[in-house]
Tab-separated table of C-alpha atoms in Angstrom:
chain	number	residue	atom	x	y	z
A	1	MET	CA	-5.197	-1.032	-44.071
A	2	GLY	CA	-4.934	2.692	-43.426
A	3	SER	CA	-4.872	4.091	-39.915
A	4	ILE	CA	-7.842	5.967	-38.500
A	5	ARG	CA	-6.901	9.531	-37.630
A	6	PRO	CA	-8.937	11.623	-35.204
A	7	ASP	CA	-10.664	14.609	-36.725
A	8	PRO	CA	-8.871	17.733	-35.380
A	9	ASN	CA	-12.107	19.702	-35.764
A	10	LEU	CA	-14.171	17.222	-33.736
A	11	LEU	CA	-14.794	19.590	-30.835
A	12	LYS	CA	-15.747	22.397	-33.222
A	13	LYS	CA	-18.308	20.153	-34.899
A	14	HIS	CA	-19.471	18.550	-31.637
A	15	PRO	CA	-18.806	20.943	-28.722
A	16	ASN	CA	-20.303	18.498	-26.226
A	17	ALA	CA	-18.081	15.610	-27.303
A	18	VAL	CA	-16.069	13.939	-24.524
A	19	THR	CA	-12.381	13.360	-25.208
A	20	LEU	CA	-10.296	10.418	-24.026
A	21	ASP	CA	-8.355	12.765	-21.726
A	22	GLN	CA	-11.607	13.874	-20.110
A	23	LEU	CA	-12.748	10.293	-19.616
A	24	GLN	CA	-9.444	9.394	-17.991
A	25	GLU	CA	-9.531	12.484	-15.794
A	26	LYS	CA	-13.036	11.633	-14.579
A	27	ASP	CA	-11.908	8.054	-13.943
A	28	ARG	CA	-9.133	9.364	-11.690
A	29	PHE	CA	-11.540	11.838	-10.055
A	30	LEU	CA	-13.913	9.046	-9.024
A	31	GLY	CA	-10.940	6.817	-8.255
A	32	ALA	CA	-9.886	9.114	-5.404
A	33	LEU	CA	-13.256	8.681	-3.669
A	34	LEU	CA	-13.740	4.986	-4.323
A	35	GLY	CA	-10.073	4.294	-3.580
A	36	ALA	CA	-10.507	5.860	-0.147
A	37	ALA	CA	-13.579	3.709	0.502
A	38	ALA	CA	-11.822	0.551	-0.662
A	39	GLY	CA	-8.821	1.326	1.537
A	40	GLU	CA	-11.002	1.915	4.562
A	41	ALA	CA	-12.975	-1.294	4.015
A	42	LEU	CA	-9.864	-3.374	3.380
A	43	GLY	CA	-8.224	-2.077	6.542
A	44	ALA	CA	-11.190	-2.025	8.945
A	45	PRO	CA	-11.028	-5.696	10.051
A	46	HIS	CA	-7.338	-5.313	10.934
A	47	GLU	CA	-7.467	-2.029	12.844
A	48	GLY	CA	-5.184	-1.949	15.862
A	49	LYS	CA	-3.250	-5.097	15.040
A	50	PRO	CA	0.567	-5.074	15.061
A	51	ALA	CA	2.142	-5.609	11.665
A	52	GLY	CA	3.114	-9.158	12.500
A	53	GLU	CA	-0.470	-10.136	13.340
A	54	VAL	CA	-2.303	-8.760	10.314
A	55	GLY	CA	-1.765	-11.897	8.243
A	56	PRO	CA	-2.620	-12.175	4.536
A	57	VAL	CA	-4.779	-9.316	3.282
A	58	ARG	CA	-6.517	-9.883	-0.037
A	59	GLU	CA	-10.244	-9.258	0.231
A	60	ILE	CA	-12.723	-6.890	1.832
A	61	THR	CA	-14.321	-8.900	4.633
A	62	GLY	CA	-16.354	-8.270	7.744
A	63	GLY	CA	-14.434	-7.464	10.901
A	64	GLY	CA	-14.784	-5.704	14.215
A	65	PRO	CA	-18.145	-3.934	14.561
A	66	TRP	CA	-18.520	-3.440	10.798
A	67	ALA	CA	-19.968	-5.622	8.091
A	68	ALA	CA	-18.054	-5.964	4.848
A	69	GLY	CA	-18.031	-2.649	3.039
A	70	GLU	CA	-19.861	-0.790	5.830
A	71	PRO	CA	-18.314	2.707	6.078
A	72	THR	CA	-16.608	3.807	9.289
A	73	ASP	CA	-15.924	7.375	10.398
A	74	ASP	CA	-13.387	7.920	7.596
A	75	ILE	CA	-15.916	7.585	4.776
A	76	ASP	CA	-18.882	8.876	6.790
A	77	LEU	CA	-17.041	12.182	7.230
A	78	THR	CA	-15.796	12.126	3.642
A	79	LEU	CA	-19.414	11.837	2.535
A	80	ALA	CA	-20.478	14.659	4.853
A	81	LEU	CA	-17.812	16.943	3.378
A	82	LEU	CA	-18.625	15.864	-0.168
A	83	ARG	CA	-22.353	16.525	0.314
A	84	SER	CA	-21.505	20.007	1.562
A	85	LEU	CA	-19.260	20.791	-1.410
A	86	VAL	CA	-21.907	19.664	-3.891
A	87	ALA	CA	-24.694	21.569	-2.153
A	88	ARG	CA	-22.723	24.799	-1.610
A	89	ARG	CA	-20.573	24.565	-4.776
A	90	LYS	CA	-17.596	25.628	-2.645
A	91	PHE	CA	-16.047	24.862	0.721
A	92	ASP	CA	-18.211	26.346	3.473
A	93	GLN	CA	-16.719	25.557	6.876
A	94	ASP	CA	-19.923	26.258	8.789
A	95	ASP	CA	-21.990	24.016	6.507
A	96	ALA	CA	-19.443	21.195	6.623
A	97	ALA	CA	-19.220	21.488	10.418
A	98	ARG	CA	-23.008	21.305	10.683
A	99	ARG	CA	-23.002	18.079	8.677
A	100	TYR	CA	-20.221	16.643	10.842
A	101	LEU	CA	-22.294	17.472	13.900
A	102	GLU	CA	-25.366	15.769	12.416
A	103	TRP	CA	-23.238	12.661	11.892
A	104	PHE	CA	-21.957	12.863	15.469
A	105	ALA	CA	-25.501	13.174	16.838
A	106	ARG	CA	-26.358	9.787	15.338
A	107	GLY	CA	-23.952	8.098	17.761
A	108	PRO	CA	-21.350	6.664	15.359
A	109	LYS	CA	-19.451	3.564	16.468
A	110	ASP	CA	-15.922	4.848	16.025
A	111	VAL	CA	-14.966	8.448	16.836
A	112	GLY	CA	-11.400	9.599	17.477
A	113	LEU	CA	-10.677	11.359	20.747
A	114	LEU	CA	-9.808	14.722	19.203
A	115	THR	CA	-12.718	14.567	16.767
A	116	ARG	CA	-15.046	13.814	19.671
A	117	ALA	CA	-13.673	16.668	21.787
A	118	SER	CA	-13.935	19.151	18.913
A	119	LEU	CA	-17.489	18.142	18.028
A	120	GLU	CA	-18.530	18.257	21.679
A	121	ASN	CA	-17.251	21.847	21.782
A	122	LEU	CA	-19.064	22.578	18.532
A	123	ARG	CA	-22.290	21.164	19.964
A	124	ALA	CA	-21.830	23.397	23.008
A	125	GLY	CA	-21.944	26.456	20.760
A	126	ASP	CA	-18.327	27.182	19.825
A	127	SER	CA	-17.473	28.075	16.237
A	128	PRO	CA	-15.636	25.405	14.234
A	129	GLN	CA	-12.290	27.168	14.598
A	130	GLN	CA	-12.805	27.710	18.333
A	131	ALA	CA	-14.051	24.170	18.895
A	132	SER	CA	-10.983	22.499	17.442
A	133	ALA	CA	-8.575	25.046	18.916
A	134	LEU	CA	-9.947	24.446	22.418
A	135	ALA	CA	-9.736	20.669	21.982
A	136	TRP	CA	-6.116	21.017	20.861
A	137	GLU	CA	-5.282	23.347	23.775
A	138	ASP	CA	-6.853	20.876	26.195
A	139	SER	CA	-4.512	18.199	24.821
A	140	GLY	CA	-1.538	20.363	25.739
A	141	ARG	CA	-1.058	21.127	22.022
A	142	ARG	CA	0.204	17.577	21.602
A	143	ALA	CA	-2.720	15.873	19.822
A	144	ALA	CA	-2.024	15.374	16.118
A	145	GLY	CA	-4.244	12.506	15.077
A	146	ASN	CA	-5.169	11.546	11.531
A	147	GLY	CA	-8.878	12.347	11.886
A	148	SER	CA	-8.928	15.231	9.409
A	149	VAL	CA	-6.471	13.912	6.836
A	150	MET	CA	-8.585	10.763	6.531
A	151	CYS	CA	-11.562	12.603	5.020
A	152	CYS	CA	-10.101	15.622	3.212
A	153	ALA	CA	-9.908	14.110	-0.301
A	154	PRO	CA	-12.984	16.012	-1.604
A	155	ILE	CA	-11.143	19.310	-1.077
A	156	GLY	CA	-8.499	18.197	-3.568
A	157	LEU	CA	-11.216	17.244	-6.058
A	158	LEU	CA	-12.866	20.646	-5.656
A	159	HIS	CA	-9.598	22.229	-6.828
A	160	VAL	CA	-8.784	20.063	-9.846
A	161	ARG	CA	-9.228	23.056	-12.166
A	162	THR	CA	-7.307	25.536	-10.031
A	163	LEU	CA	-5.177	25.287	-6.904
A	164	GLU	CA	-6.122	28.845	-5.971
A	165	GLY	CA	-7.749	28.756	-2.568
A	166	LEU	CA	-6.827	25.126	-1.937
A	167	PRO	CA	-4.490	25.817	1.041
A	168	ASP	CA	-7.188	27.850	2.793
A	169	ASP	CA	-9.871	25.243	2.119
A	170	ALA	CA	-7.622	22.385	3.280
A	171	ALA	CA	-6.813	24.285	6.463
A	172	GLY	CA	-10.463	25.139	7.036
A	173	ALA	CA	-11.535	21.518	6.598
A	174	SER	CA	-8.863	20.262	8.994
A	175	ARG	CA	-9.642	22.878	11.629
A	176	ILE	CA	-13.210	21.724	12.067
A	177	THR	CA	-11.754	18.916	14.172
A	178	HIS	CA	-7.924	19.024	14.044
A	179	HIS	CA	-6.156	22.326	14.696
A	180	ASP	CA	-2.561	21.138	15.023
A	181	PRO	CA	-0.271	22.445	12.227
A	182	ARG	CA	0.871	18.888	11.491
A	183	CYS	CA	-2.735	17.931	10.744
A	184	VAL	CA	-3.331	21.049	8.645
A	185	GLY	CA	-0.096	20.415	6.758
A	186	GLY	CA	-1.118	16.810	6.178
A	187	CYS	CA	-4.422	17.899	4.674
A	188	ALA	CA	-2.632	20.422	2.476
A	189	ALA	CA	-0.291	17.700	1.202
A	190	VAL	CA	-2.969	15.099	0.507
A	191	THR	CA	-5.406	17.490	-1.166
A	192	THR	CA	-2.691	19.093	-3.318
A	193	ALA	CA	-1.464	15.695	-4.467
A	194	ILE	CA	-4.991	14.526	-5.293
A	195	ALA	CA	-5.745	17.608	-7.385
A	196	LEU	CA	-2.522	17.212	-9.368
A	197	LEU	CA	-2.807	13.444	-9.786
A	198	VAL	CA	-6.336	13.763	-11.164
A	199	ARG	CA	-5.117	16.323	-13.689
A	200	GLY	CA	-2.565	13.858	-14.978
A	201	GLY	CA	0.421	14.578	-17.226
A	202	ARG	CA	3.170	16.842	-15.910
A	203	ASP	CA	1.044	17.905	-12.947
A	204	ALA	CA	0.815	14.281	-11.803
A	205	GLU	CA	4.575	13.865	-12.187
A	206	GLU	CA	5.101	16.829	-9.870
A	207	ALA	CA	2.410	15.825	-7.363
A	208	ILE	CA	4.702	14.595	-4.580
A	209	PRO	CA	7.208	17.492	-4.458
A	210	ARG	CA	4.393	20.040	-4.755
A	211	ALA	CA	2.489	18.262	-2.008
A	212	ALA	CA	5.601	18.470	0.182
A	213	ASP	CA	5.820	22.201	-0.522
A	214	ALA	CA	2.142	22.648	0.382
A	215	ALA	CA	2.685	20.791	3.655
A	216	GLY	CA	5.848	22.768	4.379
A	217	ALA	CA	3.990	26.067	4.124
A	218	VAL	CA	2.233	25.021	7.344
A	219	SER	CA	4.480	22.485	9.077
A	220	ASP	CA	8.100	21.481	8.564
A	221	GLU	CA	7.285	18.143	10.179
A	222	ALA	CA	4.506	17.461	7.681
A	223	ARG	CA	6.831	18.303	4.800
A	224	ALA	CA	9.453	15.937	6.178
A	225	ALA	CA	6.858	13.153	6.479
A	226	VAL	CA	5.916	13.491	2.795
A	227	GLU	CA	9.550	13.560	1.689
A	228	ARG	CA	10.535	10.701	3.972
A	229	GLY	CA	7.639	8.586	2.797
A	230	SER	CA	8.320	9.181	-0.880
A	231	SER	CA	11.859	7.824	-0.477
A	232	ARG	CA	10.868	4.624	1.362
A	233	ARG	CA	8.676	1.571	0.904
A	234	PRO	CA	5.700	0.880	3.176
A	235	GLY	CA	7.401	-2.251	4.529
A	236	ASP	CA	10.128	-0.051	6.008
A	237	ILE	CA	7.704	2.165	7.949
A	238	SER	CA	6.335	1.473	11.448
A	239	VAL	CA	2.755	2.687	11.942
A	240	ASP	CA	1.589	0.501	14.845
A	241	GLY	CA	2.270	0.709	18.572
A	242	ASP	CA	2.724	4.275	19.790
A	243	ASP	CA	2.611	5.535	16.182
A	244	ARG	CA	-0.928	4.275	15.625
A	245	GLY	CA	-3.227	7.083	14.462
A	246	TYR	CA	-0.436	9.707	14.349
A	247	VAL	CA	-1.012	11.956	11.362
A	248	LEU	CA	2.647	12.066	10.307
A	249	ARG	CA	2.850	8.275	10.109
A	250	THR	CA	-0.343	8.131	8.067
A	251	ILE	CA	1.056	10.722	5.656
A	252	GLU	CA	4.397	8.975	5.477
A	253	ILE	CA	3.042	5.527	4.617
A	254	ALA	CA	0.421	6.880	2.203
A	255	PHE	CA	3.005	8.797	0.181
A	256	SER	CA	5.340	5.827	0.371
A	257	ALA	CA	2.705	3.678	-1.344
A	258	LEU	CA	2.019	6.395	-3.895
A	259	ALA	CA	5.701	6.699	-4.788
A	260	SER	CA	6.665	3.032	-4.790
A	261	ALA	CA	3.657	0.974	-5.922
A	262	HIS	CA	3.118	0.204	-9.597
A	263	ALA	CA	-0.578	-0.598	-9.183
A	264	PHE	CA	-3.486	0.328	-6.935
A	265	GLU	CA	-3.853	-3.118	-5.397
A	266	GLU	CA	-0.140	-3.504	-4.707
A	267	GLY	CA	0.035	-0.143	-2.953
A	268	LEU	CA	-3.004	-0.621	-0.779
A	269	LEU	CA	-2.072	-4.129	0.330
A	270	SER	CA	1.389	-2.929	1.315
A	271	VAL	CA	-0.129	-0.243	3.563
A	272	VAL	CA	-2.765	-2.362	5.306
A	273	SER	CA	-0.278	-5.172	5.955
A	274	ARG	CA	1.700	-2.807	8.207
A	275	GLY	CA	-1.026	-2.853	10.859
A	276	GLY	CA	-1.847	0.033	13.173
A	277	ASP	CA	-4.704	2.338	12.192
A	278	THR	CA	-5.308	0.261	9.089
A	279	ASP	CA	-8.663	1.694	8.041
A	280	THR	CA	-7.479	5.312	8.076
A	281	ASN	CA	-4.049	4.569	6.617
A	282	GLY	CA	-5.842	2.574	3.937
A	283	ALA	CA	-8.321	5.365	3.258
A	284	VAL	CA	-5.630	8.021	2.773
A	285	ALA	CA	-3.395	5.771	0.682
A	286	GLY	CA	-6.429	4.597	-1.290
A	287	ALA	CA	-7.444	8.173	-2.106
A	288	LEU	CA	-3.952	8.978	-3.420
A	289	LEU	CA	-3.590	5.722	-5.341
A	290	GLY	CA	-7.103	6.046	-6.744
A	291	ALA	CA	-6.361	9.586	-7.932
A	292	LYS	CA	-3.258	8.246	-9.688
A	293	HIS	CA	-4.572	5.012	-11.209
A	294	GLY	CA	-8.304	5.708	-11.515
A	295	LYS	CA	-11.499	3.876	-10.664
A	296	SER	CA	-10.954	1.434	-13.531
A	297	ARG	CA	-7.817	0.106	-11.818
A	298	ILE	CA	-9.510	-0.662	-8.507
A	299	PRO	CA	-10.356	-4.388	-8.385
A	300	ASP	CA	-14.063	-5.037	-8.965
A	301	ARG	CA	-14.091	-7.498	-6.077
A	302	TRP	CA	-13.198	-4.574	-3.795
A	303	LEU	CA	-15.708	-2.143	-5.270
A	304	LYS	CA	-18.772	-4.406	-5.237
A	305	PRO	CA	-19.047	-4.797	-1.422
A	306	LEU	CA	-18.759	-1.047	-0.739
A	307	LYS	CA	-22.086	0.202	0.589
A	308	ALA	CA	-21.006	3.822	0.179
A	309	ALA	CA	-19.951	3.369	-3.465
A	310	PRO	CA	-23.237	4.454	-5.131
A	311	GLU	CA	-23.447	7.711	-3.190
A	312	LEU	CA	-19.732	8.438	-3.539
A	313	THR	CA	-20.051	7.923	-7.294
A	314	SER	CA	-23.194	10.042	-7.614
A	315	LEU	CA	-21.819	12.923	-5.555
A	316	GLY	CA	-18.449	12.648	-7.296
A	317	GLU	CA	-20.105	12.934	-10.699
A	318	GLN	CA	-22.099	15.952	-9.517
A	319	LEU	CA	-18.997	17.682	-8.176
A	320	TYR	CA	-17.063	16.925	-11.365
A	321	ALA	CA	-19.875	18.423	-13.467
A	322	GLN	CA	-19.740	21.605	-11.364
A	323	LEU	CA	-16.041	22.236	-11.920
């Protein structure tokens, strides 16, 4: 039986035809969003536990104040940013900040200290940049939580076609709530990696070193966290205790999973099992792993309970169509 060869003139004959590469790229594009949601939901019931008390992690279940699949601040803010990008067709810091403030006004259950301080300043009339800068100054320039890196994935998706402007957009998104250079560098690393992973091919192969370079343009410590993580396994990294919620530990373990795991499920389980800020660590690792492996590689049993999945998918498809 003869082999079936693709027609090299297919796109000339059918300019609207979708290629396999495009289908796979879109699968990875949506995978970044749904991977973040799956990571958050998998980790939420175990938030704050030491690594030794997490126990077996296999399914998305109810825990803490959240029902199974109910989004926490990680995905709520991801959705707010994603809605802004789709509506404005670009990153607009003022519009994104307004949507964050609308979310904050609804009295969410779980708000990080620095996010709360920044949004309180924003509500008082400060500009986004001023609001986060004042909150950081009030912390003695010490606060470097993971509250901006947890929701920055849509910025990477916005720049799948071109990295031009990505560093500025990543910085602008972080500085709505988190002004510290380590936080800005973390957002630059995660968003750069996501854009390159979704592209696939050689770009995906270079995602980690180029993410480290993007982080290093802002913070040497953020660069070191990416490089350190990519050379270790999640089981070798401590993210609980005093390191809970620290942006550099979140970056380190997320890139560790990206570099060492052969499958989405393997990588995410290895991160959540380490305890600490499990929902945010899971969200960041899930976004990176989803951008690498795609939506089709996320277990169905994890996707079905996600209440945010329909809107994430719809907005993701809209953003992809706008690229």
